[in-house]
C-alpha positions as protocol buffer text, in pm:
chain_id: "A"
residue {
  index: 1
  type: UNK
  ca { x: 125 y: -2195 z: -575 }
}
residue {
  index: 2
  type: UNK
  ca { x: 193 y: -1946 z: -853 }
}
residue {
  index: 3
  type: UNK
  ca { x: -97 y: -1912 z: -1096 }
}
residue {
  index: 4
  type: UNK
  ca { x: -185 y: -1704 z: -1404 }
}
residue {
  index: 5
  type: UNK
  ca { x: -419 y: -1406 z: -1403 }
}
residue {
  index: 6
  type: UNK
  ca { x: -677 y: -1612 z: -1593 }
}
residue {
  index: 7
  type: UNK
  ca { x: -658 y: -1881 z: -1325 }
}
residue {
  index: 8
  type: UNK
  ca { x: -700 y: -1612 z: -1059 }
}
residue {
  index: 9
  type: UNK
  ca { x: -1012 y: -1488 z: -1237 }
}
residue {
  index: 10
  type: UNK
  ca { x: -1147 y: -1843 z: -1251 }
}
residue {
  index: 11
  type: UNK
  ca { x: -1097 y: -1878 z: -874 }
}
residue {
  index: 12
  type: UNK
  ca { x: -1302 y: -1562 z: -824 }
}
residue {
  index: 13
  type: UNK
  ca { x: -1572 y: -1675 z: -1066 }
}
residue {
  index: 14
  type: UNK
  ca { x: -1606 y: -2004 z: -880 }
}
residue {
  index: 15
  type: UNK
  ca { x: -1656 y: -1833 z: -542 }
}
residue {
  index: 16
  type: UNK
  ca { x: -1983 y: -1688 z: -413 }
}
residue {
  index: 17
  type: UNK
  ca { x: -1883 y: -1504 z: -94 }
}
residue {
  index: 18
  type: UNK
  ca { x: -1550 y: -1326 z: -110 }
}
residue {
  index: 19
  type: UNK
  ca { x: -1372 y: -1153 z: 177 }
}
residue {
  index: 20
  type: UNK
  ca { x: -1126 y: -891 z: 49 }
}
residue {
  index: 21
  type: UNK
  ca { x: -833 y: -747 z: 240 }
}
residue {
  index: 22
  type: UNK
  ca { x: -498 y: -567 z: 209 }
}
residue {
  index: 23
  type: UNK
  ca { x: -203 y: -484 z: 431 }
}
residue {
  index: 24
  type: UNK
  ca { x: -199 y: -295 z: 758 }
}
residue {
  index: 25
  type: UNK
  ca { x: -105 y: 72 z: 720 }
}
residue {
  index: 26
  type: UNK
  ca { x: -298 y: 76 z: 391 }
}
residue {
  index: 27
  type: UNK
  ca { x: -192 y: 316 z: 118 }
}
residue {
  index: 28
  type: UNK
  ca { x: -367 y: 434 z: -198 }
}
residue {
  index: 29
  type: UNK
  ca { x: -293 y: 115 z: -388 }
}
residue {
  index: 30
  type: UNK
  ca { x: -420 y: -108 z: -105 }
}
residue {
  index: 31
  type: UNK
  ca { x: -745 y: 86 z: -61 }
}
residue {
  index: 32
  type: UNK
  ca { x: -791 y: 151 z: -432 }
}
residue {
  index: 33
  type: UNK
  ca { x: -742 y: -212 z: -536 }
}
residue {
  index: 34
  type: UNK
  ca { x: -969 y: -353 z: -264 }
}
residue {
  index: 35
  type: UNK
  ca { x: -1251 y: -107 z: -337 }
}
residue {
  index: 36
  type: UNK
  ca { x: -1225 y: -165 z: -712 }
}
residue {
  index: 37
  type: UNK
  ca { x: -1221 y: -543 z: -666 }
}
residue {
  index: 38
  type: UNK
  ca { x: -1525 y: -529 z: -436 }
}
residue {
  index: 39
  type: UNK
  ca { x: -1726 y: -324 z: -687 }
}
residue {
  index: 40
  type: UNK
  ca { x: -1620 y: -542 z: -980 }
}
residue {
  index: 41
  type: UNK
  ca { x: -1709 y: -865 z: -801 }
}
residue {
  index: 42
  type: UNK
  ca { x: -2046 y: -730 z: -693 }
}
residue {
  index: 43
  type: UNK
  ca { x: -2118 y: -630 z: -1052 }
}
residue {
  index: 44
  type: UNK
  ca { x: -2087 y: -995 z: -1162 }
}
residue {
  index: 45
  type: UNK
  ca { x: -2317 y: -1119 z: -887 }
}
residue {
  index: 46
  type: UNK
  ca { x: -2076 y: -1201 z: -604 }
}
residue {
  index: 47
  type: UNK
  ca { x: -2108 y: -1117 z: -237 }
}
residue {
  index: 48
  type: UNK
  ca { x: -1793 y: -919 z: -158 }
}
residue {
  index: 49
  type: UNK
  ca { x: -1685 y: -732 z: 154 }
}
residue {
  index: 50
  type: UNK
  ca { x: -1363 y: -553 z: 254 }
}
residue {
  index: 51
  type: UNK
  ca { x: -1199 y: -585 z: 595 }
}
residue {
  index: 52
  type: UNK
  ca { x: -870 y: -406 z: 671 }
}
residue {
  index: 53
  type: UNK
  ca { x: -704 y: -434 z: 1012 }
}
residue {
  index: 54
  type: UNK
  ca { x: -597 y: -70 z: 1031 }
}
residue {
  index: 55
  type: UNK
  ca { x: -719 y: 283 z: 973 }
}
residue {
  index: 56
  type: UNK
  ca { x: -658 y: 442 z: 633 }
}
residue {
  index: 57
  type: UNK
  ca { x: -555 y: 805 z: 614 }
}
residue {
  index: 58
  type: UNK
  ca { x: -831 y: 1062 z: 580 }
}
residue {
  index: 59
  type: UNK
  ca { x: -738 y: 1165 z: 225 }
}
residue {
  index: 60
  type: UNK
  ca { x: -852 y: 826 z: 95 }
}
residue {
  index: 61
  type: UNK
  ca { x: -1198 y: 860 z: 248 }
}
residue {
  index: 62
  type: UNK
  ca { x: -1310 y: 1055 z: -60 }
}
residue {
  index: 63
  type: UNK
  ca { x: -1293 y: 734 z: -266 }
}
residue {
  index: 64
  type: UNK
  ca { x: -1627 y: 580 z: -367 }
}
residue {
  index: 65
  type: UNK
  ca { x: -1766 y: 328 z: -112 }
}
residue {
  index: 66
  type: UNK
  ca { x: -1481 y: 390 z: 133 }
}
residue {
  index: 67
  type: UNK
  ca { x: -1737 y: 390 z: 415 }
}
residue {
  index: 68
  type: UNK
  ca { x: -1806 y: 21 z: 348 }
}
residue {
  index: 69
  type: UNK
  ca { x: -1458 y: -87 z: 460 }
}
residue {
  index: 70
  type: UNK
  ca { x: -1477 y: -264 z: 796 }
}
residue {
  index: 71
  type: UNK
  ca { x: -1217 y: -337 z: 1062 }
}
residue {
  index: 72
  type: UNK
  ca { x: -1228 y: -683 z: 1228 }
}
residue {
  index: 73
  type: UNK
  ca { x: -1351 y: -707 z: 1585 }
}
residue {
  index: 74
  type: UNK
  ca { x: -1241 y: -960 z: 1845 }
}
residue {
  index: 75
  type: UNK
  ca { x: -1422 y: -1290 z: 1794 }
}
residue {
  index: 76
  type: UNK
  ca { x: -1589 y: -1178 z: 1472 }
}
residue {
  index: 77
  type: UNK
  ca { x: -1632 y: -1427 z: 1186 }
}
residue {
  index: 78
  type: UNK
  ca { x: -1717 y: -1380 z: 819 }
}
residue {
  index: 79
  type: UNK
  ca { x: -1883 y: -1652 z: 614 }
}
residue {
  index: 80
  type: UNK
  ca { x: -1662 y: -1660 z: 304 }
}
residue {
  index: 81
  type: UNK
  ca { x: -1557 y: -1926 z: 58 }
}
residue {
  index: 82
  type: UNK
  ca { x: -1254 y: -1727 z: -63 }
}
residue {
  index: 83
  type: UNK
  ca { x: -1018 y: -1476 z: 98 }
}
residue {
  index: 84
  type: UNK
  ca { x: -878 y: -1233 z: -159 }
}
residue {
  index: 85
  type: UNK
  ca { x: -556 y: -1072 z: -36 }
}
residue {
  index: 86
  type: UNK
  ca { x: -443 y: -772 z: -242 }
}
residue {
  index: 87
  type: UNK
  ca { x: -122 y: -569 z: -252 }
}
residue {
  index: 88
  type: UNK
  ca { x: 62 y: -768 z: 14 }
}
residue {
  index: 89
  type: UNK
  ca { x: 181 y: -1106 z: 129 }
}
residue {
  index: 90
  type: UNK
  ca { x: -59 y: -1291 z: 357 }
}
residue {
  index: 91
  type: UNK
  ca { x: 148 y: -1231 z: 670 }
}
residue {
  index: 92
  type: UNK
  ca { x: 67 y: -858 z: 671 }
}
residue {
  index: 93
  type: UNK
  ca { x: -314 y: -868 z: 696 }
}
residue {
  index: 94
  type: UNK
  ca { x: -333 y: -869 z: 1075 }
}
residue {
  index: 95
  type: UNK
  ca { x: -647 y: -1008 z: 1239 }
}
residue {
  index: 96
  type: UNK
  ca { x: -839 y: -1039 z: 913 }
}
residue {
  index: 97
  type: UNK
  ca { x: -713 y: -1397 z: 882 }
}
residue {
  index: 98
  type: UNK
  ca { x: -904 y: -1482 z: 1201 }
}
residue {
  index: 99
  type: UNK
  ca { x: -1233 y: -1392 z: 1030 }
}
residue {
  index: 100
  type: UNK
  ca { x: -1238 y: -1697 z: 805 }
}
residue {
  index: 101
  type: UNK
  ca { x: -1071 y: -2029 z: 726 }
}
residue {
  index: 102
  type: UNK
  ca { x: -1150 y: -1989 z: 356 }
}
residue {
  index: 103
  type: UNK
  ca { x: -876 y: -2066 z: 101 }
}
residue {
  index: 104
  type: UNK
  ca { x: -661 y: -1772 z: -6 }
}
residue {
  index: 105
  type: UNK
  ca { x: -616 y: -1605 z: -342 }
}
residue {
  index: 106
  type: UNK
  ca { x: -326 y: -1356 z: -327 }
}
residue {
  index: 107
  type: UNK
  ca { x: -275 y: -1094 z: -600 }
}
residue {
  index: 108
  type: UNK
  ca { x: 27 y: -868 z: -563 }
}
residue {
  index: 109
  type: UNK
  ca { x: 310 y: -681 z: -733 }
}
residue {
  index: 110
  type: UNK
  ca { x: 569 y: -674 z: -454 }
}
residue {
  index: 111
  type: UNK
  ca { x: 882 y: -867 z: -544 }
}
residue {
  index: 112
  type: UNK
  ca { x: 930 y: -963 z: -178 }
}
residue {
  index: 113
  type: UNK
  ca { x: 606 y: -1166 z: -175 }
}
residue {
  index: 114
  type: UNK
  ca { x: 720 y: -1529 z: -156 }
}
residue {
  index: 115
  type: UNK
  ca { x: 371 y: -1677 z: -134 }
}
residue {
  index: 116
  type: UNK
  ca { x: 317 y: -1981 z: 86 }
}
residue {
  index: 117
  type: UNK
  ca { x: -54 y: -1952 z: 171 }
}
residue {
  index: 118
  type: UNK
  ca { x: -295 y: -2041 z: -108 }
}
residue {
  index: 119
  type: UNK
  ca { x: -266 y: -1937 z: -471 }
}
residue {
  index: 120
  type: UNK
  ca { x: -54 y: -1639 z: -573 }
}
residue {
  index: 121
  type: UNK
  ca { x: -62 y: -1425 z: -885 }
}
residue {
  index: 122
  type: UNK
  ca { x: 251 y: -1209 z: -871 }
}
residue {
  index: 123
  type: UNK
  ca { x: 349 y: -946 z: -1126 }
}
residue {
  index: 124
  type: UNK
  ca { x: 652 y: -754 z: -999 }
}
residue {
  index: 125
  type: UNK
  ca { x: 676 y: -548 z: -1319 }
}
residue {
  index: 126
  type: UNK
  ca { x: 336 y: -392 z: -1252 }
}
residue {
  index: 127
  type: UNK
  ca { x: 359 y: -42 z: -1106 }
}
residue {
  index: 128
  type: UNK
  ca { x: 71 y: -110 z: -867 }
}
residue {
  index: 129
  type: UNK
  ca { x: -173 y: -382 z: -772 }
}
residue {
  index: 130
  type: UNK
  ca { x: -437 y: -154 z: -924 }
}
residue {
  index: 131
  type: UNK
  ca { x: -264 y: -207 z: -1260 }
}
residue {
  index: 132
  type: UNK
  ca { x: -322 y: -580 z: -1219 }
}
residue {
  index: 133
  type: UNK
  ca { x: -684 y: -536 z: -1108 }
}
residue {
  index: 134
  type: UNK
  ca { x: -738 y: -320 z: -1418 }
}
residue {
  index: 135
  type: UNK
  ca { x: -642 y: -622 z: -1631 }
}
residue {
  index: 136
  type: UNK
  ca { x: -840 y: -856 z: -1406 }
}
residue {
  index: 137
  type: UNK
  ca { x: -1159 y: -668 z: -1497 }
}
residue {
  index: 138
  type: UNK
  ca { x: -1128 y: -797 z: -1853 }
}
residue {
  index: 139
  type: UNK
  ca { x: -1076 y: -1155 z: -1734 }
}
residue {
  index: 140
  type: UNK
  ca { x: -1386 y: -1128 z: -1514 }
}
residue {
  index: 141
  type: UNK
  ca { x: -1595 y: -954 z: -1780 }
}
residue {
  index: 142
  type: UNK
  ca { x: -1662 y: -688 z: -1517 }
}
residue {
  index: 143
  type: UNK
  ca { x: -1741 y: -331 z: -1623 }
}
residue {
  index: 144
  type: UNK
  ca { x: -1507 y: -50 z: -1525 }
}
residue {
  index: 145
  type: UNK
  ca { x: -1753 y: 206 z: -1399 }
}
residue {
  index: 146
  type: UNK
  ca { x: -1649 y: 561 z: -1304 }
}
residue {
  index: 147
  type: UNK
  ca { x: -1633 y: 450 z: -938 }
}
residue {
  index: 148
  type: UNK
  ca { x: -1411 y: 152 z: -1020 }
}
residue {
  index: 149
  type: UNK
  ca { x: -1193 y: 368 z: -1244 }
}
residue {
  index: 150
  type: UNK
  ca { x: -1148 y: 630 z: -970 }
}
residue {
  index: 151
  type: UNK
  ca { x: -1030 y: 367 z: -722 }
}
residue {
  index: 152
  type: UNK
  ca { x: -790 y: 208 z: -971 }
}
residue {
  index: 153
  type: UNK
  ca { x: -645 y: 540 z: -1085 }
}
residue {
  index: 154
  type: UNK
  ca { x: -576 y: 633 z: -722 }
}
residue {
  index: 155
  type: UNK
  ca { x: -360 y: 323 z: -677 }
}
residue {
  index: 156
  type: UNK
  ca { x: -170 y: 389 z: -999 }
}
residue {
  index: 157
  type: UNK
  ca { x: -110 y: 753 z: -909 }
}
residue {
  index: 158
  type: UNK
  ca { x: 4 y: 696 z: -552 }
}
residue {
  index: 159
  type: UNK
  ca { x: 236 y: 402 z: -620 }
}
residue {
  index: 160
  type: UNK
  ca { x: 409 y: 588 z: -906 }
}
residue {
  index: 161
  type: UNK
  ca { x: 436 y: 927 z: -734 }
}
residue {
  index: 162
  type: UNK
  ca { x: 184 y: 1057 z: -985 }
}
residue {
  index: 163
  type: UNK
  ca { x: 372 y: 886 z: -1268 }
}
residue {
  index: 164
  type: UNK
  ca { x: 715 y: 1024 z: -1175 }
}
residue {
  index: 165
  type: UNK
  ca { x: 882 y: 714 z: -1026 }
}
residue {
  index: 166
  type: UNK
  ca { x: 1091 y: 462 z: -1219 }
}
residue {
  index: 167
  type: UNK
  ca { x: 817 y: 197 z: -1196 }
}
residue {
  index: 168
  type: UNK
  ca { x: 601 y: 399 z: -1438 }
}
residue {
  index: 169
  type: UNK
  ca { x: 592 y: 209 z: -1768 }
}
residue {
  index: 170
  type: UNK
  ca { x: 397 y: 226 z: -2093 }
}
residue {
  index: 171
  type: UNK
  ca { x: 142 y: -24 z: -1961 }
}
residue {
  index: 172
  type: UNK
  ca { x: 87 y: 196 z: -1656 }
}
residue {
  index: 173
  type: UNK
  ca { x: 17 y: 504 z: -1863 }
}
residue {
  index: 174
  type: UNK
  ca { x: -210 y: 303 z: -2095 }
}
residue {
  index: 175
  type: UNK
  ca { x: -413 y: 188 z: -1796 }
}
residue {
  index: 176
  type: UNK
  ca { x: -432 y: 544 z: -1662 }
}
residue {
  index: 177
  type: UNK
  ca { x: -547 y: 670 z: -2002 }
}
residue {
  index: 178
  type: UNK
  ca { x: -820 y: 407 z: -2024 }
}
residue {
  index: 179
  type: UNK
  ca { x: -937 y: 484 z: -1671 }
}
residue {
  index: 180
  type: UNK
  ca { x: -971 y: 852 z: -1761 }
}
residue {
  index: 181
  type: UNK
  ca { x: -1185 y: 743 z: -2056 }
}
residue {
  index: 182
  type: UNK
  ca { x: -1397 y: 551 z: -1807 }
}
residue {
  index: 183
  type: UNK
  ca { x: -1472 y: 864 z: -1606 }
}
residue {
  index: 184
  type: UNK
  ca { x: -1178 y: 948 z: -1378 }
}
residue {
  index: 185
  type: UNK
  ca { x: -1114 y: 1311 z: -1287 }
}
residue {
  index: 186
  type: UNK
  ca { x: -735 y: 1322 z: -1226 }
}
residue {
  index: 187
  type: UNK
  ca { x: -754 y: 1667 z: -1070 }
}
residue {
  index: 188
  type: UNK
  ca { x: -1008 y: 1547 z: -811 }
}
residue {
  index: 189
  type: UNK
  ca { x: -778 y: 1264 z: -703 }
}
residue {
  index: 190
  type: UNK
  ca { x: -463 y: 1478 z: -689 }
}
residue {
  index: 191
  type: UNK
  ca { x: -637 y: 1755 z: -495 }
}
residue {
  index: 192
  type: UNK
  ca { x: -781 y: 1509 z: -241 }
}
residue {
  index: 193
  type: UNK
  ca { x: -454 y: 1323 z: -189 }
}
residue {
  index: 194
  type: UNK
  ca { x: -241 y: 1635 z: -159 }
}
residue {
  index: 195
  type: UNK
  ca { x: -454 y: 1790 z: 117 }
}
residue {
  index: 196
  type: UNK
  ca { x: -282 y: 1811 z: 455 }
}
residue {
  index: 197
  type: UNK
  ca { x: -410 y: 1918 z: 792 }
}
residue {
  index: 198
  type: UNK
  ca { x: -228 y: 2185 z: 993 }
}
residue {
  index: 199
  type: UNK
  ca { x: -119 y: 1907 z: 1232 }
}
residue {
  index: 200
  type: UNK
  ca { x: 42 y: 1719 z: 943 }
}
residue {
  index: 201
  type: UNK
  ca { x: 230 y: 2029 z: 829 }
}
residue {
  index: 202
  type: UNK
  ca { x: 353 y: 2082 z: 1184 }
}
residue {
  index: 203
  type: UNK
  ca { x: 449 y: 1715 z: 1196 }
}
residue {
  index: 204
  type: UNK
  ca { x: 653 y: 1760 z: 880 }
}
residue {
  index: 205
  type: UNK
  ca { x: 831 y: 2053 z: 1043 }
}
residue {
  index: 206
  type: UNK
  ca { x: 916 y: 1835 z: 1344 }
}
residue {
  index: 207
  type: UNK
  ca { x: 1038 y: 1557 z: 1114 }
}
residue {
  index: 208
  type: UNK
  ca { x: 1262 y: 1793 z: 918 }
}
residue {
  index: 209
  type: UNK
  ca { x: 1406 y: 1926 z: 1243 }
}
residue {
  index: 210
  type: UNK
  ca { x: 1509 y: 1569 z: 1329 }
}
residue {
  index: 211
  type: UNK
  ca { x: 1702 y: 1521 z: 1002 }
}
residue {
  index: 212
  type: UNK
  ca { x: 2033 y: 1333 z: 1034 }
}
residue {
  index: 213
  type: UNK
  ca { x: 2281 y: 1238 z: 764 }
}
residue {
  index: 214
  type: UNK
  ca { x: 2502 y: 928 z: 756 }
}
residue {
  index: 215
  type: UNK
  ca { x: 2772 y: 769 z: 538 }
}
residue {
  index: 216
  type: UNK
  ca { x: 2902 y: 1085 z: 376 }
}
residue {
  index: 217
  type: UNK
  ca { x: 2552 y: 1228 z: 334 }
}
residue {
  index: 218
  type: UNK
  ca { x: 2439 y: 927 z: 128 }
}
residue {
  index: 219
  type: UNK
  ca { x: 2175 y: 834 z: 386 }
}
residue {
  index: 220
  type: UNK
  ca { x: 1912 y: 1069 z: 529 }
}
residue {
  index: 221
  type: UNK
  ca { x: 1683 y: 986 z: 819 }
}
residue {
  index: 222
  type: UNK
  ca { x: 1392 y: 1162 z: 986 }
}
residue {
  index: 223
  type: UNK
  ca { x: 1222 y: 1045 z: 1305 }
}
residue {
  index: 224
  type: UNK
  ca { x: 883 y: 1128 z: 1456 }
}
residue {
  index: 225
  type: UNK
  ca { x: 826 y: 1043 z: 1820 }
}
residue {
  index: 226
  type: UNK
  ca { x: 500 y: 909 z: 1959 }
}
residue {
  index: 227
  type: UNK
  ca { x: 390 y: 1238 z: 2113 }
}
residue {
  index: 228
  type: UNK
  ca { x: 409 y: 1407 z: 1772 }
}
residue {
  index: 229
  type: UNK
  ca { x: 279 y: 1111 z: 1570 }
}
residue {
  index: 230
  type: UNK
  ca { x: -44 y: 1081 z: 1768 }
}
residue {
  index: 231
  type: UNK
  ca { x: -146 y: 1436 z: 1669 }
}
residue {
  index: 232
  type: UNK
  ca { x: -209 y: 1341 z: 1304 }
}
residue {
  index: 233
  type: UNK
  ca { x: -290 y: 1031 z: 1099 }
}
residue {
  index: 234
  type: UNK
  ca { x: -55 y: 1039 z: 800 }
}
residue {
  index: 235
  type: UNK
  ca { x: 310 y: 1098 z: 710 }
}
residue {
  index: 236
  type: UNK
  ca { x: 237 y: 1063 z: 339 }
}
residue {
  index: 237
  type: UNK
  ca { x: 490 y: 1257 z: 134 }
}
residue {
  index: 238
  type: UNK
  ca { x: 721 y: 1335 z: 427 }
}
residue {
  index: 239
  type: UNK
  ca { x: 1001 y: 1114 z: 300 }
}
residue {
  index: 240
  type: UNK
  ca { x: 998 y: 1280 z: -42 }
}
residue {
  index: 241
  type: UNK
  ca { x: 1118 y: 1600 z: 123 }
}
residue {
  index: 242
  type: UNK
  ca { x: 1457 y: 1439 z: 196 }
}
residue {
  index: 243
  type: UNK
  ca { x: 1473 y: 1186 z: -88 }
}
residue {
  index: 244
  type: UNK
  ca { x: 1543 y: 1473 z: -328 }
}
residue {
  index: 245
  type: UNK
  ca { x: 1866 y: 1582 z: -151 }
}
residue {
  index: 246
  type: UNK
  ca { x: 2131 y: 1560 z: -421 }
}
residue {
  index: 247
  type: UNK
  ca { x: 2381 y: 1348 z: -224 }
}
residue {
  index: 248
  type: UNK
  ca { x: 2122 y: 1105 z: -86 }
}
residue {
  index: 249
  type: UNK
  ca { x: 2092 y: 748 z: -211 }
}
residue {
  index: 250
  type: UNK
  ca { x: 1870 y: 612 z: 69 }
}
residue {
  index: 251
  type: UNK
  ca { x: 1618 y: 807 z: 274 }
}
residue {
  index: 252
  type: UNK
  ca { x: 1410 y: 665 z: 555 }
}
residue {
  index: 253
  type: UNK
  ca { x: 1147 y: 784 z: 799 }
}
residue {
  index: 254
  type: UNK
  ca { x: 1077 y: 621 z: 1135 }
}
residue {
  index: 255
  type: UNK
  ca { x: 744 y: 696 z: 1299 }
}
residue {
  index: 256
  type: UNK
  ca { x: 688 y: 586 z: 1657 }
}
residue {
  index: 257
  type: UNK
  ca { x: 319 y: 489 z: 1638 }
}
residue {
  index: 258
  type: UNK
  ca { x: 320 y: 364 z: 1998 }
}
residue {
  index: 259
  type: UNK
  ca { x: 587 y: 294 z: 2262 }
}
residue {
  index: 260
  type: UNK
  ca { x: 820 y: 23 z: 2124 }
}
residue {
  index: 261
  type: UNK
  ca { x: 629 y: 13 z: 1795 }
}
residue {
  index: 262
  type: UNK
  ca { x: 791 y: 191 z: 1500 }
}
residue {
  index: 263
  type: UNK
  ca { x: 691 y: 200 z: 1136 }
}
residue {
  index: 264
  type: UNK
  ca { x: 962 y: 256 z: 877 }
}
residue {
  index: 265
  type: UNK
  ca { x: 939 y: 390 z: 523 }
}
residue {
  index: 266
  type: UNK
  ca { x: 1240 y: 376 z: 291 }
}
residue {
  index: 267
  type: UNK
  ca { x: 1313 y: 528 z: -49 }
}
residue {
  index: 268
  type: UNK
  ca { x: 1617 y: 478 z: -268 }
}
residue {
  index: 269
  type: UNK
  ca { x: 1779 y: 601 z: -587 }
}
residue {
  index: 270
  type: UNK
  ca { x: 2003 y: 296 z: -629 }
}
residue {
  index: 271
  type: UNK
  ca { x: 2011 y: 54 z: -336 }
}
residue {
  index: 272
  type: UNK
  ca { x: 1753 y: -227 z: -330 }
}
residue {
  index: 273
  type: UNK
  ca { x: 1565 y: -129 z: -16 }
}
residue {
  index: 274
  type: UNK
  ca { x: 1322 y: -421 z: -51 }
}
residue {
  index: 275
  type: UNK
  ca { x: 1605 y: -653 z: 59 }
}
residue {
  index: 276
  type: UNK
  ca { x: 1679 y: -435 z: 361 }
}
residue {
  index: 277
  type: UNK
  ca { x: 1311 y: -429 z: 457 }
}
residue {
  index: 278
  type: UNK
  ca { x: 1278 y: -805 z: 409 }
}
residue {
  index: 279
  type: UNK
  ca { x: 1565 y: -871 z: 650 }
}
residue {
  index: 280
  type: UNK
  ca { x: 1377 y: -667 z: 909 }
}
residue {
  index: 281
  type: UNK
  ca { x: 1047 y: -846 z: 855 }
}
residue {
  index: 282
  type: UNK
  ca { x: 899 y: -609 z: 599 }
}
residue {
  index: 283
  type: UNK
  ca { x: 893 y: -586 z: 221 }
}
residue {
  index: 284
  type: UNK
  ca { x: 818 y: -367 z: -76 }
}
residue {
  index: 285
  type: UNK
  ca { x: 983 y: -259 z: -398 }
}
residue {
  index: 286
  type: UNK
  ca { x: 1335 y: -206 z: -527 }
}
residue {
  index: 287
  type: UNK
  ca { x: 1315 y: 170 z: -464 }
}
residue {
  index: 288
  type: UNK
  ca { x: 1039 y: 191 z: -201 }
}
residue {
  index: 289
  type: UNK
  ca { x: 989 y: -41 z: 96 }
}
residue {
  index: 290
  type: UNK
  ca { x: 900 y: -51 z: 462 }
}
residue {
  index: 291
  type: UNK
  ca { x: 881 y: -253 z: 779 }
}
residue {
  index: 292
  type: UNK
  ca { x: 758 y: -247 z: 1137 }
}
residue {
  index: 293
  type: UNK
  ca { x: 1003 y: -268 z: 1427 }
}
residue {
  index: 294
  type: UNK
  ca { x: 886 y: -346 z: 1779 }
}
residue {
  index: 295
  type: UNK
  ca { x: 1152 y: -147 z: 1955 }
}
residue {
  index: 296
  type: UNK
  ca { x: 1236 y: 204 z: 2066 }
}
residue {
  index: 297
  type: UNK
  ca { x: 1279 y: 489 z: 1824 }
}
residue {
  index: 298
  type: UNK
  ca { x: 1653 y: 514 z: 1896 }
}
residue {
  index: 299
  type: UNK
  ca { x: 1707 y: 139 z: 1852 }
}
residue {
  index: 300
  type: UNK
  ca { x: 1505 y: 137 z: 1529 }
}
residue {
  index: 301
  type: UNK
  ca { x: 1728 y: 410 z: 1391 }
}
residue {
  index: 302
  type: UNK
  ca { x: 2041 y: 218 z: 1493 }
}
residue {
  index: 303
  type: UNK
  ca { x: 1915 y: -101 z: 1323 }
}
residue {
  index: 304
  type: UNK
  ca { x: 1824 y: 80 z: 1002 }
}
residue {
  index: 305
  type: UNK
  ca { x: 2148 y: 272 z: 980 }
}
residue {
  index: 306
  type: UNK
  ca { x: 2348 y: -49 z: 1028 }
}
residue {
  index: 307
  type: UNK
  ca { x: 2143 y: -244 z: 772 }
}
residue {
  index: 308
  type: UNK
  ca { x: 2170 y: 32 z: 512 }
}
residue {
  index: 309
  type: UNK
  ca { x: 2541 y: 62 z: 580 }
}
residue {
  index: 310
  type: UNK
  ca { x: 2583 y: -307 z: 493 }
}
residue {
  index: 311
  type: UNK
  ca { x: 2386 y: -259 z: 172 }
}
residue {
  index: 312
  type: UNK
  ca { x: 2596 y: 42 z: 73 }
}
């Protein structure tokens, strides 16, 4: 059921023990929004704990309280009276759902989120879920401490390409400005997130060497096989290296995380890639989306090229 932000805040106020989660393959917005929500809820007297069924990239470990994020174990249970799902639909939280039977409150900004489990506050115009959580703080009467502000700013910065993407709006920049007033150091966040290991740089080289062009150079694709992918933990920023090609409308990166298990990231200048991702079991935004394909690297590329060809 779709609800208002005030109603979402009331659900949180009525709960005592809140389990917080986000999507697998968590990005800056997923980690930033969950950490900020946990700190805000604790500040108003709630018991709040984050579980994410995946490993976040090392760059995000500099965020305050990152070490408190847990990953669910087989057979584990968590005594909660509310499950707060942030930055995703409820079908992308992996084994976290097995931790509790508590009712769900879902807060998200992805247009592909159709709801279905519990209450949903959806704001597709928001640049990031962290932009929504920033407003939620006021509804909860929760203070935005420097730690909370740092987590929220990280989500805003990463989901907008450091305020360069088309989803950046006046409200986004207002939120960022207020968060800086609350104690954020933008240079600290940018320096941490831009760091890459030597293995990642070598991985980028391998990805660029795999570059293929389709449909009159309107589509660019890079692939990373499992042997290369297992040498580093993040492909963040890789796709931006080919998105900027002047003829390219759609760029996508396929990373073979394990045999017959490929993760796909897509970027677009015009085509609605969220629809393409949704058809393949994923989701996202108009210009940035992704999915997971349980198939070989070659077959994943074939499927993506065909789907994008239809969209073009």
